[in-house]
CSV table of C-alpha atoms in Angstrom, one decimal:
chain,number,residue,atom,x,y,z
A,897,MET,CA,-14.0,-5.5,31.0
A,898,PHE,CA,-11.3,-3.5,32.9
A,899,ARG,CA,-9.3,-6.8,33.3
A,900,LEU,CA,-9.7,-7.3,29.5
A,901,MET,CA,-8.3,-3.9,28.8
A,902,LEU,CA,-5.3,-4.7,31.0
A,903,CYS,CA,-4.8,-8.0,29.1
A,904,ILE,CA,-5.0,-5.9,25.8
A,905,ALA,CA,-2.3,-3.7,27.0
A,906,ALA,CA,-0.2,-6.7,28.0
A,907,ALA,CA,-0.8,-8.4,24.6
A,908,ALA,CA,0.2,-5.2,22.8
A,909,LEU,CA,3.7,-5.3,24.3
A,910,VAL,CA,4.5,-8.9,23.2
A,911,GLY,CA,7.8,-8.8,21.4
A,912,GLU,CA,8.1,-5.1,21.7
A,913,SER,CA,11.3,-3.3,22.9
A,914,ILE,CA,10.2,-0.1,24.8
A,915,PRO,CA,13.0,2.4,24.8
A,916,SER,CA,13.6,4.3,28.0
A,917,ARG,CA,15.0,7.8,28.6
A,918,ALA,CA,16.3,6.8,32.1
A,919,PRO,CA,19.7,5.4,32.5
A,920,ALA,CA,19.7,1.6,32.2
A,921,VAL,CA,20.4,-0.1,35.5
A,922,ALA,CA,19.4,-3.7,34.6
A,923,SER,CA,18.3,-5.7,31.7
A,924,PRO,CA,14.4,-5.5,31.4
A,925,VAL,CA,12.5,-8.6,31.8
A,926,ALA,CA,10.0,-9.4,29.1
A,927,VAL,CA,6.6,-10.5,30.5
A,928,ALA,CA,4.4,-12.4,28.2
A,929,PRO,CA,0.6,-11.8,28.6
A,930,ASP,CA,-1.4,-14.5,30.3
A,931,VAL,CA,-3.1,-16.1,27.2
A,932,ARG,CA,-5.7,-17.9,29.3
A,933,THR,CA,-6.8,-14.8,31.1
A,934,LEU,CA,-7.1,-12.9,28.0
A,935,LEU,CA,-9.3,-15.6,26.4
A,936,ALA,CA,-11.4,-16.0,29.5
A,937,GLU,CA,-12.0,-12.2,29.7
A,938,ALA,CA,-12.8,-12.0,26.0
A,939,ALA,CA,-15.4,-14.8,25.9
A,940,GLY,CA,-18.3,-12.5,26.7
A,941,ALA,CA,-16.8,-9.2,25.3
A,942,PRO,CA,-18.6,-7.0,22.8
A,943,PRO,CA,-17.3,-7.6,19.3
A,944,HIS,CA,-15.5,-4.2,19.0
A,945,LEU,CA,-13.6,-4.7,22.3
A,946,CYS,CA,-12.7,-8.2,21.1
A,947,LEU,CA,-11.4,-6.9,18.0
A,948,LEU,CA,-9.2,-4.6,20.0
A,949,ALA,CA,-7.8,-7.4,21.9
A,950,ALA,CA,-7.2,-9.4,18.8
A,951,ARG,CA,-5.5,-6.6,17.0
A,952,SER,CA,-3.2,-6.0,20.0
A,953,VAL,CA,-1.7,-9.5,19.7
A,954,GLY,CA,0.2,-8.5,16.6
A,955,ASN,CA,-0.1,-5.9,13.9
A,956,SER,CA,3.1,-5.3,11.9
A,957,GLY,CA,1.5,-5.1,8.3
A,958,TRP,CA,0.7,-7.4,5.5
A,959,LEU,CA,3.2,-9.8,4.0
A,960,ARG,CA,3.1,-10.5,0.3
A,961,GLY,CA,-0.1,-8.5,-0.2
A,962,GLY,CA,-3.7,-9.3,0.1
A,963,ARG,CA,-6.4,-9.0,2.8
A,964,ALA,CA,-7.4,-12.1,4.8
A,965,PRO,CA,-11.0,-12.5,3.5
A,966,VAL,CA,-12.9,-14.3,6.3
A,967,HIS,CA,-12.3,-13.9,10.0
A,968,PRO,CA,-14.2,-15.4,12.9
A,969,LEU,CA,-15.5,-11.9,13.6
A,970,PRO,CA,-16.9,-10.3,10.5
A,971,LEU,CA,-15.4,-6.8,11.3
A,972,ALA,CA,-11.8,-8.3,11.5
A,973,ASN,CA,-9.7,-7.6,8.6
A,974,ASP,CA,-6.6,-6.3,10.2
A,975,PRO,CA,-2.8,-6.8,9.3
A,976,VAL,CA,-1.2,-9.9,11.0
A,977,ASP,CA,2.1,-10.1,12.5
A,978,GLU,CA,4.9,-12.0,10.9
A,979,ALA,CA,5.2,-15.5,12.1
A,980,GLY,CA,8.7,-16.5,13.6
A,981,ASP,CA,8.5,-16.6,17.4
A,982,ARG,CA,8.8,-20.1,18.6
A,983,ASN,CA,8.4,-19.8,22.4
A,984,LEU,CA,4.8,-20.8,22.9
A,985,SER,CA,4.6,-23.6,25.2
A,986,ASP,CA,3.1,-26.9,24.2
A,987,ALA,CA,0.4,-26.5,26.8
A,988,ASP,CA,-0.6,-23.0,25.6
A,989,THR,CA,-0.6,-24.3,22.0
A,990,ALA,CA,-2.9,-27.0,22.9
A,991,PHE,CA,-5.1,-24.6,24.9
A,992,LEU,CA,-5.4,-22.2,21.9
A,993,LEU,CA,-6.2,-25.0,19.5
A,994,ASP,CA,-8.9,-26.1,21.8
A,995,GLN,CA,-10.3,-22.5,22.0
A,996,LEU,CA,-10.6,-22.6,18.2
A,997,ALA,CA,-12.6,-25.8,18.5
A,998,THR,CA,-14.9,-24.8,21.3
A,999,GLY,CA,-14.8,-21.0,21.6
A,1000,ASN,CA,-17.1,-18.3,20.1
A,1001,GLY,CA,-16.1,-15.9,17.3
A,1002,CYS,CA,-14.3,-13.5,19.7
A,1003,THR,CA,-12.0,-16.2,21.3
A,1004,ARG,CA,-11.4,-17.8,18.1
A,1005,GLU,CA,-10.3,-14.5,16.6
A,1006,ILE,CA,-7.8,-14.0,19.4
A,1007,ALA,CA,-6.7,-17.5,19.4
A,1008,VAL,CA,-5.8,-17.6,15.7
A,1009,GLN,CA,-3.9,-14.4,16.0
A,1010,PHE,CA,-1.8,-15.9,18.8
A,1011,LEU,CA,-1.1,-19.2,16.9
A,1012,ALA,CA,-0.1,-17.1,14.0
A,1013,ARG,CA,2.6,-15.4,15.9
A,1014,TYR,CA,4.2,-18.5,17.0
A,1015,ASP,CA,5.6,-20.6,14.1
A,1016,ASN,CA,5.9,-24.1,15.6
A,1017,ALA,CA,5.2,-27.6,14.4
A,1018,ALA,CA,2.4,-28.1,17.0
A,1019,SER,CA,0.5,-25.0,15.8
A,1020,ILE,CA,0.7,-26.1,12.2
A,1021,ALA,CA,-0.3,-29.7,13.0
A,1022,GLY,CA,-3.2,-28.6,15.2
A,1023,LEU,CA,-4.6,-26.1,12.6
A,1024,THR,CA,-4.1,-28.8,9.9
A,1025,HIS,CA,-6.2,-31.2,12.0
A,1026,HIS,CA,-9.1,-28.6,12.3
A,1027,LEU,CA,-9.3,-28.4,8.5
A,1028,SER,CA,-11.2,-31.7,8.8
A,1029,SER,CA,-13.6,-30.5,11.4
A,1030,PRO,CA,-17.4,-30.9,10.7
A,1031,ASP,CA,-17.6,-27.1,11.7
A,1032,ALA,CA,-17.4,-25.0,8.6
A,1033,GLU,CA,-16.4,-21.9,10.5
A,1034,LEU,CA,-13.6,-23.8,12.3
A,1035,ARG,CA,-12.4,-25.1,9.0
A,1036,GLY,CA,-12.3,-21.5,7.7
A,1037,VAL,CA,-10.5,-20.3,10.9
A,1038,ALA,CA,-7.9,-23.1,10.5
A,1039,ALA,CA,-7.2,-22.1,6.9
A,1040,LEU,CA,-6.8,-18.5,7.9
A,1041,GLY,CA,-4.2,-19.5,10.5
A,1042,LEU,CA,-2.3,-21.6,8.1
A,1043,GLY,CA,-2.2,-18.9,5.7
A,1044,MET,CA,-0.9,-16.5,8.3
A,1045,LEU,CA,1.9,-19.0,9.1
A,1046,GLY,CA,2.7,-19.5,5.5
A,1047,ASP,CA,4.3,-23.0,5.7
A,1048,PRO,CA,4.6,-24.7,2.3
A,1049,ALA,CA,3.8,-28.0,4.1
A,1050,SER,CA,0.2,-26.7,4.4
A,1051,VAL,CA,-0.3,-26.6,0.6
A,1052,THR,CA,-1.7,-30.2,0.2
A,1053,PRO,CA,-4.2,-30.0,3.0
A,1054,LEU,CA,-5.3,-26.5,2.0
A,1055,LEU,CA,-5.8,-27.7,-1.6
A,1056,ARG,CA,-8.4,-30.2,-0.4
A,1057,LEU,CA,-10.4,-27.5,1.2
A,1058,VAL,CA,-10.7,-25.4,-2.1
A,1059,GLY,CA,-13.6,-27.6,-3.0
A,1060,ASP,CA,-15.4,-27.4,0.4
A,1061,ALA,CA,-19.1,-27.1,0.3
A,1062,ALA,CA,-19.1,-24.1,2.7
A,1063,SER,CA,-17.9,-20.7,1.4
A,1064,ALA,CA,-15.7,-19.6,4.3
A,1065,PRO,CA,-13.3,-22.5,4.1
A,1066,ARG,CA,-13.0,-22.1,0.3
A,1067,ILE,CA,-12.4,-18.5,0.6
A,1068,ASN,CA,-9.7,-18.7,3.3
A,1069,ALA,CA,-8.0,-21.7,1.7
A,1070,VAL,CA,-7.6,-19.9,-1.6
A,1071,TRP,CA,-6.3,-16.9,0.1
A,1072,ALA,CA,-3.9,-18.9,2.2
A,1073,LEU,CA,-2.5,-20.7,-0.9
A,1074,GLY,CA,-1.8,-17.3,-2.4
A,1075,ARG,CA,0.0,-16.2,0.7
A,1076,ILE,CA,2.2,-19.3,0.8
A,1077,GLY,CA,2.9,-18.6,-2.9
A,1078,ASP,CA,3.6,-22.4,-3.9
A,1079,GLY,CA,3.1,-23.0,-7.7
A,1080,ARG,CA,1.4,-26.4,-6.9
A,1081,ALA,CA,-1.7,-24.4,-6.0
A,1082,TYR,CA,-2.1,-22.8,-9.4
A,1083,PRO,CA,-4.7,-25.2,-11.0
A,1084,SER,CA,-7.0,-25.2,-8.1
A,1085,VAL,CA,-6.7,-21.4,-7.5
A,1086,ALA,CA,-7.3,-20.8,-11.2
A,1087,ARG,CA,-10.5,-22.9,-11.0
A,1088,ALA,CA,-11.7,-20.9,-8.0
A,1089,LEU,CA,-11.6,-17.7,-10.1
A,1090,ASP,CA,-14.9,-19.1,-11.5
A,1091,ASP,CA,-16.5,-19.9,-8.2
A,1092,ASP,CA,-20.2,-18.9,-7.7
A,1093,ASP,CA,-19.2,-17.0,-4.5
A,1094,ALA,CA,-17.7,-13.5,-5.2
A,1095,LEU,CA,-15.4,-13.7,-2.2
A,1096,VAL,CA,-13.9,-16.8,-3.5
A,1097,ARG,CA,-13.3,-15.2,-6.8
A,1098,ASP,CA,-11.9,-12.2,-5.1
A,1099,ALA,CA,-9.6,-14.3,-3.1
A,1100,ALA,CA,-8.5,-16.3,-6.2
A,1101,ALA,CA,-7.7,-13.2,-8.1
A,1102,GLY,CA,-5.4,-11.9,-5.4
A,1103,ALA,CA,-3.8,-15.4,-5.0
A,1104,LEU,CA,-3.1,-15.7,-8.7
A,1105,GLY,CA,-1.2,-12.3,-8.5
A,1106,GLN,CA,1.0,-13.9,-5.9
A,1107,LEU,CA,1.5,-17.3,-7.6
A,1108,ASP,CA,3.6,-15.7,-10.4
A,1109,SER,CA,2.1,-17.6,-13.3
A,1110,THR,CA,1.5,-15.8,-16.6
A,1111,ALA,CA,-1.0,-18.6,-17.4
A,1112,ALA,CA,-3.5,-16.6,-15.3
A,1113,ILE,CA,-3.4,-13.5,-17.4
A,1114,THR,CA,-6.3,-14.5,-19.7
A,1115,ALA,CA,-8.6,-15.4,-17.1
A,1116,LEU,CA,-7.8,-12.4,-14.9
A,1117,SER,CA,-8.3,-10.1,-18.0
A,1118,ARG,CA,-11.8,-11.7,-18.6
A,1119,HIS,CA,-12.8,-11.2,-15.0
A,1120,LEU,CA,-11.6,-7.6,-15.2
A,1121,ARG,CA,-13.9,-7.0,-18.2
A,1122,THR,CA,-16.9,-9.1,-17.2
A,1123,ASP,CA,-17.2,-9.9,-13.5
A,1124,ALA,CA,-20.3,-8.5,-12.0
A,1125,VAL,CA,-18.7,-7.7,-8.7
A,1126,PRO,CA,-16.5,-4.6,-8.5
A,1127,SER,CA,-14.2,-6.0,-5.9
A,1128,VAL,CA,-13.3,-9.0,-8.1
A,1129,ARG,CA,-12.6,-6.6,-11.0
A,1130,ARG,CA,-10.5,-4.4,-8.8
A,1131,THR,CA,-8.5,-7.3,-7.5
A,1132,SER,CA,-8.0,-8.8,-11.0
A,1133,ALA,CA,-6.5,-5.5,-12.0
A,1134,TRP,CA,-4.0,-5.6,-9.1
A,1135,ALA,CA,-3.1,-9.2,-9.9
A,1136,LEU,CA,-2.4,-8.3,-13.5
A,1137,ALA,CA,0.1,-5.7,-12.2
A,1138,GLN,CA,1.8,-8.3,-10.1
A,1139,LEU,CA,2.2,-10.5,-13.2
A,1140,ASP,CA,3.6,-7.5,-15.2
A,1141,ALA,CA,1.0,-8.5,-17.8
A,1142,GLY,CA,1.7,-6.3,-20.8
A,1143,SER,CA,-0.8,-8.4,-22.8
A,1144,ALA,CA,-3.5,-7.1,-20.4
A,1145,LEU,CA,-2.9,-3.4,-21.1
A,1146,PRO,CA,-5.8,-3.2,-23.5
A,1147,ALA,CA,-8.2,-4.6,-20.9
A,1148,LEU,CA,-6.9,-2.4,-18.2
A,1149,GLY,CA,-7.2,0.6,-20.5
A,1150,ASP,CA,-10.9,-0.3,-21.2
A,1151,ALA,CA,-11.5,-0.7,-17.5
A,1152,LEU,CA,-9.9,2.7,-16.8
A,1153,ALA,CA,-12.1,4.3,-19.4
A,1154,HIS,CA,-15.5,2.5,-18.9
A,1155,ASP,CA,-15.8,0.8,-15.7
A,1156,ALA,CA,-18.7,2.2,-13.6
A,1157,ASP,CA,-16.8,1.7,-10.3
A,1158,ALA,CA,-14.3,4.4,-9.3
A,1159,GLY,CA,-12.2,1.9,-7.3
A,1160,VAL,CA,-11.9,-0.4,-10.3
A,1161,ARG,CA,-10.8,2.6,-12.4
A,1162,ASP,CA,-8.4,3.7,-9.8
A,1163,MET,CA,-6.7,0.1,-9.6
A,1164,ALA,CA,-6.5,0.0,-13.4
A,1165,ALA,CA,-4.6,3.2,-13.5
A,1166,TRP,CA,-2.3,2.0,-10.7
A,1167,ALA,CA,-1.9,-1.3,-12.5
A,1168,ILE,CA,-1.0,0.3,-15.9
A,1169,GLY,CA,1.6,2.5,-14.1
A,1170,ASN,CA,3.2,-0.7,-12.7
A,1171,ILE,CA,3.4,-2.8,-15.7
A,1172,ASP,CA,6.8,-2.3,-17.4
A,1173,LYS,CA,5.5,-2.4,-21.0
A,1174,THR,CA,4.3,0.4,-23.2
A,1175,GLY,CA,0.6,1.0,-24.0
A,1176,ALA,CA,-2.6,2.4,-22.7
A,1177,ASP,CA,-1.1,5.9,-22.4
A,1178,ALA,CA,-4.1,7.4,-24.2
A,1179,ALA,CA,-6.4,5.8,-21.6
A,1180,LEU,CA,-4.3,7.3,-18.8
A,1181,LEU,CA,-4.3,10.8,-20.3
A,1182,GLN,CA,-8.2,10.7,-20.9
A,1183,ALA,CA,-8.7,9.7,-17.3
A,1184,ALA,CA,-6.3,12.3,-16.0
A,1185,ARG,CA,-8.3,15.0,-18.0
A,1186,SER,CA,-11.8,14.0,-17.3
A,1187,ASP,CA,-12.6,11.2,-14.9
A,1188,ARG,CA,-15.2,12.4,-12.5
A,1189,ASP,CA,-13.3,11.0,-9.4
A,1190,ALA,CA,-10.2,12.9,-8.3
A,1191,ALA,CA,-8.6,9.8,-6.9
A,1192,VAL,CA,-8.7,8.2,-10.3
A,1193,ARG,CA,-7.3,11.4,-12.0
A,1194,GLU,CA,-4.5,11.3,-9.5
A,1195,SER,CA,-3.7,7.6,-10.1
A,1196,ALA,CA,-3.7,8.3,-13.8
A,1197,VAL,CA,-1.2,11.2,-13.6
A,1198,TRP,CA,0.9,9.1,-11.2
A,1199,ALA,CA,0.9,6.2,-13.7
A,1200,LEU,CA,2.0,8.7,-16.4
A,1201,GLY,CA,4.9,9.7,-14.2
A,1202,GLN,CA,5.8,6.0,-13.8
A,1203,ARG,CA,6.1,5.7,-17.5
A,1204,GLU,CA,8.6,8.7,-17.7
A,1205,ASP,CA,7.7,9.4,-21.4
A,1206,ALA,CA,8.6,13.0,-22.0
A,1207,SER,CA,6.0,13.2,-24.9
A,1208,ASN,CA,3.3,13.3,-22.3
A,1209,ALA,CA,4.7,16.3,-20.4
A,1210,PRO,CA,2.8,19.0,-22.4
A,1211,ALA,CA,-0.6,17.3,-21.9
A,1212,LEU,CA,0.2,17.1,-18.1
A,1213,GLY,CA,1.2,20.8,-18.2
A,1214,GLU,CA,-2.3,21.6,-19.6
A,1215,ILE,CA,-3.9,19.4,-16.9
A,1216,LEU,CA,-2.0,21.3,-14.2
A,1217,GLY,CA,-3.6,24.5,-15.6
A,1218,HIS,CA,-7.3,23.5,-15.2
A,1219,GLU,CA,-7.3,20.8,-12.4
A,1220,GLN,CA,-9.3,21.8,-9.3
A,1221,ASP,CA,-8.0,19.3,-6.9
A,1222,HIS,CA,-4.7,20.1,-5.3
A,1223,ALA,CA,-3.6,16.5,-4.8
A,1224,VAL,CA,-4.0,15.7,-8.5
A,1225,ARG,CA,-2.0,19.1,-9.4
A,1226,ALA,CA,0.8,18.0,-6.9
A,1227,THR,CA,1.1,14.5,-8.4
A,1228,ALA,CA,0.9,15.9,-11.9
A,1229,ALA,CA,3.8,18.3,-11.2
A,1230,TRP,CA,5.8,15.4,-9.8
A,1231,ALA,CA,5.0,13.3,-12.9
A,1232,ILE,CA,6.4,16.0,-15.2
A,1233,GLY,CA,9.6,16.2,-13.2
A,1234,THR,CA,10.1,12.4,-13.7
A,1235,MET,CA,9.8,12.7,-17.5
A,1236,HIS,CA,12.7,15.2,-17.9
A,1237,PRO,CA,11.3,17.0,-20.8
A,1238,ASN,CA,13.5,19.4,-22.7
A,1239,SER,CA,11.6,22.4,-21.4
A,1240,ALA,CA,9.1,23.1,-18.6
A,1241,PRO,CA,5.6,23.2,-19.9
A,1242,ARG,CA,3.6,26.4,-19.3
A,1243,GLY,CA,1.3,24.9,-16.7
A,1244,LEU,CA,4.3,23.7,-14.6
A,1245,ILE,CA,5.8,27.2,-14.6
A,1246,ASP,CA,2.4,28.6,-13.6
A,1247,ALA,CA,2.2,26.1,-10.7
A,1248,LEU,CA,5.1,27.8,-9.0
A,1249,ASN,CA,2.5,30.3,-7.9
A,1250,ASP,CA,-0.1,27.7,-6.8
A,1251,ASN,CA,-2.1,28.5,-3.7
A,1252,ASP,CA,-1.1,25.1,-2.3
A,1253,GLU,CA,2.4,24.8,-0.9
A,1254,GLN,CA,2.7,21.2,-1.8
A,1255,VAL,CA,2.0,21.9,-5.5
A,1256,ARG,CA,4.6,24.7,-5.4
A,1257,GLN,CA,7.2,22.5,-3.8
A,1258,ARG,CA,6.6,19.6,-6.5
A,1259,ALA,CA,6.5,22.1,-9.3
A,1260,ALA,CA,9.8,23.6,-8.1
A,1261,TRP,CA,11.4,20.2,-7.8
A,1262,ALA,CA,10.1,19.3,-11.3
A,1263,VAL,CA,11.6,22.5,-12.8
A,1264,SER,CA,14.9,21.6,-11.0
A,1265,GLU,CA,14.9,18.2,-12.8
A,1266,ILE,CA,14.3,19.8,-16.2
A,1267,CYS,CA,17.2,22.4,-16.0
A,1268,ASP,CA,15.4,24.9,-18.2
A,1269,SER,CA,17.1,28.2,-18.2
A,1270,SER,CA,14.0,29.9,-19.6
A,1271,ALA,CA,12.3,29.2,-16.4
A,1272,LEU,CA,14.8,31.5,-14.3
A,1273,PRO,CA,12.6,34.6,-14.4
A,1274,ALA,CA,9.7,32.8,-13.0
A,1275,LEU,CA,11.8,31.0,-10.5
A,1276,ARG,CA,13.3,34.4,-9.2
A,1277,ARG,CA,9.7,35.9,-8.9
A,1278,ALA,CA,8.5,32.9,-7.0
A,1279,MET,CA,11.6,32.9,-4.8
A,1280,ALA,CA,11.1,36.6,-3.9
A,1281,ARG,CA,7.4,36.1,-3.1
A,1282,ASP,CA,7.2,32.7,-1.3
A,1283,ASN,CA,7.2,32.6,2.5
A,1284,ASN,CA,7.3,28.9,3.0
A,1285,ASP,CA,10.8,27.6,4.0
A,1286,ARG,CA,10.4,24.3,2.4
A,1287,THR,CA,9.2,25.8,-0.9
A,1288,LYS,CA,12.1,28.3,-0.9
A,1289,ARG,CA,14.6,25.5,-0.6
A,1290,ALA,CA,13.0,23.6,-3.6
A,1291,LEU,CA,12.9,26.9,-5.5
A,1292,LEU,CA,16.7,27.4,-4.7
A,1293,ARG,CA,17.5,23.9,-6.1
A,1294,ALA,CA,15.6,24.8,-9.3
A,1295,LEU,CA,17.4,28.1,-9.6
A,1296,VAL,CA,20.8,26.5,-9.3
A,1297,ARG,CA,20.1,23.5,-11.6
A,1298,SER,CA,18.5,25.9,-14.2
A,1299,GLY,CA,21.8,27.8,-14.5
A,1300,GLU,CA,21.3,30.8,-12.2
A,1301,SER,CA,24.2,33.3,-12.1
A,1302,ASP,CA,26.6,33.5,-9.3
A,1303,ALA,CA,25.7,37.1,-8.8
A,1304,GLN,CA,22.0,36.3,-8.3
A,1305,LEU,CA,22.9,33.5,-6.0
A,1306,LEU,CA,25.1,35.7,-3.9
A,1307,ALA,CA,22.1,38.0,-3.3
A,1308,LEU,CA,20.4,35.1,-1.5
A,1309,PHE,CA,23.1,35.2,1.3
A,1310,ASP,CA,20.9,37.9,2.8
A,1311,SER,CA,18.2,35.3,3.5
A,1312,PRO,CA,17.2,35.0,7.1
A,1313,ASN,CA,17.0,31.2,6.5
A,1314,ALA,CA,20.2,29.5,7.6
A,1315,GLN,CA,19.4,26.5,5.3
A,1316,ILE,CA,19.0,28.7,2.3
A,1317,ARG,CA,22.4,30.4,3.0
A,1318,GLU,CA,24.0,27.0,3.4
A,1319,GLN,CA,22.7,25.7,0.2
A,1320,VAL,CA,23.8,28.8,-1.6
A,1321,ALA,CA,27.4,28.4,-0.3
A,1322,ARG,CA,27.3,24.7,-1.2
A,1323,SER,CA,26.2,25.4,-4.8
A,1324,LEU,CA,28.8,28.0,-5.3
A,1325,ALA,CA,31.6,25.8,-4.0
A,1326,VAL,CA,30.7,22.5,-5.7
A,1327,GLY,CA,28.2,23.3,-8.5
A,1328,ARG,CA,24.6,22.5,-9.2
A,1329,GLY,CA,25.1,18.9,-8.1
A,1330,GLY,CA,25.8,20.0,-4.5
A,1331,VAL,CA,22.3,21.3,-3.8
A,1332,ASP,CA,20.3,19.1,-1.4
A,1333,VAL,CA,17.3,17.5,-3.2
A,1334,TRP,CA,15.2,17.8,-0.1
A,1335,PRO,CA,12.2,18.2,0.1
A,1336,TRP,CA,12.0,15.1,-2.0
A,1337,PRO,CA,8.4,15.1,-3.5
A,1338,ASN,CA,7.3,11.5,-3.1
A,1339,PRO,CA,3.9,10.9,-4.4
A,1340,ARG,CA,1.2,9.5,-2.1
A,1341,PRO,CA,1.0,5.9,-1.8
A,1342,ARG,CA,-1.1,4.3,-4.5
A,1343,PRO,CA,-4.1,1.9,-4.0
A,1344,PHE,CA,-3.8,-1.6,-2.7
A,1345,PRO,CA,-6.5,-4.3,-2.6
């Protein structure tokens, strides 16, 4: 196992450039890991150690969304590296393809990850050949590899696999077709949305969101309302957002209001916020006020911020006044700032004194976006009381943009914080537009299937 760990370390360095603090005396020589040694050591490894080896091969994040549904190892559901390297030898390619055919789950996991890193014709041809194997697991692994590579030439052979008798090949073929994103796949993927296997339906919903066909909106809305499996409903909501499905807003609003699964409600709120059409604001406000799950309430106030409708600002101010979760309060403050109402609601002013520094910073930023001179007394009190440097910088921006007098700003030159003094000088010299917007209050990343 020690040798396997060394192989893992070597694999993790493939394609990586390691900066050095020492003066460069010669160009570094890239040393590729010994693929054969890694596979030999992994053959009898425990599953978790094998996963570590597979993940070390390449992990730079998902492309075009969606999780790979079925791996040779059931625990494996990691991001895969972007294909593009072309320097895998023909001998090593043949060896890895043979490992797919003859190896166990562990070696198959590592082999498919390696093949997906090296975008060459031999890899694609070999994986395509394995789609016809009598071994259902191998057909599924081959579809997984072709999906990772994303070559449009794989569409036709993958389409034949959508009707496979075994679940794993169907699941991965549908997922791969969505990842490739070729419109020829739409009819087959749409039919897969009604498959008896929930994982096939889940993969189909995700793939339809990537195939960019508005013809899928009706079917996805139906599954959002009626599918018995929460993951399928959740992915359907995600896909509707990818299609900017304004006609699905009633279904998404109903899911947000009534679905029993918090993950579905969370995704429904996220989807509403990402659809560039009006509607479902009432469902968002109701969820923001009363959903029993804090993550859903936060997604609802985030979605309202995405809408940027100033008429919702008073309601969000009320939510700020009674919400117990600090993350929801912080996102609600951010959302009010994006709306640019004519005046700062009472709840936002009170949030300048919140016991959570992130809430105070976002509230100060929001007030600075509103430019409400009536907030000046509260901003002065908060500035005098707060001891957090980041919050004080946000409060200073709010003071300047709300019309603070030069005399009041000059008094801040006594601040021990050099950044505060610098911002005061800049604001006096060039006006309110010269104040640094930092700290920028980006909301937390929203859910992703």
